[in-house]
PDB file of C-alpha atoms in Angstrom:
ATOM      1  CA  MET A   1      78.993 124.659  63.943  1.00  0.00           C
ATOM      2  CA  ASN A   2      77.629 121.121  64.918  1.00  0.00           C
ATOM      3  CA  ASP A   3      79.845 118.031  64.992  1.00  0.00           C
ATOM      4  CA  LYS A   4      78.899 116.897  61.462  1.00  0.00           C
ATOM      5  CA  GLN A   5      79.932 120.363  59.892  1.00  0.00           C
ATOM      6  CA  LYS A   6      83.210 120.152  61.965  1.00  0.00           C
ATOM      7  CA  ALA A   7      84.113 116.720  60.373  1.00  0.00           C
ATOM      8  CA  LEU A   8      83.379 118.000  57.100  1.00  0.00           C
ATOM      9  CA  PHE A   9      85.197 121.184  57.627  1.00  0.00           C
ATOM     10  CA  LYS A  10      88.495 119.253  58.840  1.00  0.00           C
ATOM     11  CA  GLN A  11      88.301 117.125  55.593  1.00  0.00           C
ATOM     12  CA  ILE A  12      87.854 120.250  53.233  1.00  0.00           C
ATOM     13  CA  GLN A  13      90.901 121.766  55.145  1.00  0.00           C
ATOM     14  CA  LEU A  14      92.869 118.627  54.171  1.00  0.00           C
ATOM     15  CA  ALA A  15      91.940 119.249  50.544  1.00  0.00           C
ATOM     16  CA  GLY A  16      93.151 123.049  50.893  1.00  0.00           C
ATOM     17  CA  LEU A  17      96.482 121.698  52.513  1.00  0.00           C
ATOM     18  CA  GLY A  18      97.036 119.651  49.211  1.00  0.00           C
ATOM     19  CA  ILE A  19      96.478 122.617  47.014  1.00  0.00           C
ATOM     20  CA  VAL A  20      98.850 124.653  49.070  1.00  0.00           C
ATOM     21  CA  ILE A  21     101.427 122.010  48.974  1.00  0.00           C
ATOM     22  CA  ALA A  22     101.086 121.600  45.212  1.00  0.00           C
ATOM     23  CA  VAL A  23     101.210 125.384  44.641  1.00  0.00           C
ATOM     24  CA  PHE A  24     104.410 125.413  46.620  1.00  0.00           C
ATOM     25  CA  GLY A  25     105.886 122.510  44.560  1.00  0.00           C
ATOM     26  CA  PHE A  26     104.884 124.463  41.402  1.00  0.00           C
ATOM     27  CA  PHE A  27     106.759 127.792  42.456  1.00  0.00           C
ATOM     28  CA  VAL A  28     109.963 126.172  43.431  1.00  0.00           C
ATOM     29  CA  ASN A  29     109.614 123.616  40.445  1.00  0.00           C
ATOM     30  CA  HIS A  30     109.834 120.457  42.408  1.00  0.00           C
ATOM     31  CA  THR A  31     107.787 117.764  40.839  1.00  0.00           C
ATOM     32  CA  ALA A  32     107.470 115.700  43.790  1.00  0.00           C
ATOM     33  CA  LEU A  33     105.698 118.247  46.010  1.00  0.00           C
ATOM     34  CA  MET A  34     103.090 118.905  43.124  1.00  0.00           C
ATOM     35  CA  ILE A  35     102.530 115.078  43.067  1.00  0.00           C
ATOM     36  CA  ILE A  36     102.068 114.879  46.798  1.00  0.00           C
ATOM     37  CA  GLY A  37      99.995 117.904  46.853  1.00  0.00           C
ATOM     38  CA  ALA A  38      97.723 116.420  44.399  1.00  0.00           C
ATOM     39  CA  GLY A  39      97.390 113.239  46.107  1.00  0.00           C
ATOM     40  CA  VAL A  40      96.655 114.953  49.567  1.00  0.00           C
ATOM     41  CA  PHE A  41      93.958 117.017  47.418  1.00  0.00           C
ATOM     42  CA  ILE A  42      92.447 114.125  46.118  1.00  0.00           C
ATOM     43  CA  PHE A  43      92.630 111.984  49.263  1.00  0.00           C
ATOM     44  CA  GLY A  44      90.717 115.053  51.083  1.00  0.00           C
ATOM     45  CA  ILE A  45      88.152 115.509  48.336  1.00  0.00           C
ATOM     46  CA  ALA A  46      87.318 111.669  48.503  1.00  0.00           C
ATOM     47  CA  ARG A  47      87.345 111.554  52.238  1.00  0.00           C
ATOM     48  CA  THR A  48      84.982 114.755  52.479  1.00  0.00           C
ATOM     49  CA  ILE A  49      82.314 112.926  49.671  1.00  0.00           C
ATOM     50  CA  LEU A  50      82.582 109.509  51.566  1.00  0.00           C
ATOM     51  CA  ILE A  51      82.087 111.109  54.861  1.00  0.00           C
ATOM     52  CA  LYS A  52      78.936 113.373  53.579  1.00  0.00           C
ATOM     53  CA  LYS A  53      77.490 110.045  52.134  1.00  0.00           C
ATOM     54  CA  LEU A  54      77.964 108.326  55.496  1.00  0.00           C
ATOM     55  CA  ILE A  55      76.522 111.392  57.479  1.00  0.00           C
ATOM     56  CA  ASP A  56      73.244 111.526  54.850  1.00  0.00           C
ATOM     57  CA  GLU A  57      72.700 107.849  55.496  1.00  0.00           C
ATOM     58  CA  LEU A  58      72.745 108.094  59.263  1.00  0.00           C
ATOM     59  CA  GLU A  59      70.254 111.219  59.125  1.00  0.00           C
ATOM     60  CA  GLU A  60      68.113 109.158  56.778  1.00  0.00           C
ATOM     61  CA  ASP A  61      67.719 106.224  59.187  1.00  0.00           C
ATOM     62  CA  ASP A  62      66.676 108.408  62.053  1.00  0.00           C
TER      63      ASP A  62
END
């Protein structure tokens, strides 16, 4: 894996962590955990998209 793929993979892992937190919150019936999990998921997806766009722009400049 090159550095670009590693950076994207870490962001996808963050989004996956959000899903795990939200599911755990769902099973223990704890609303705050579900909201935090959803927030972490959205944050991870947003960072993945932004970093992907940045990498694409940098590759176009080369």
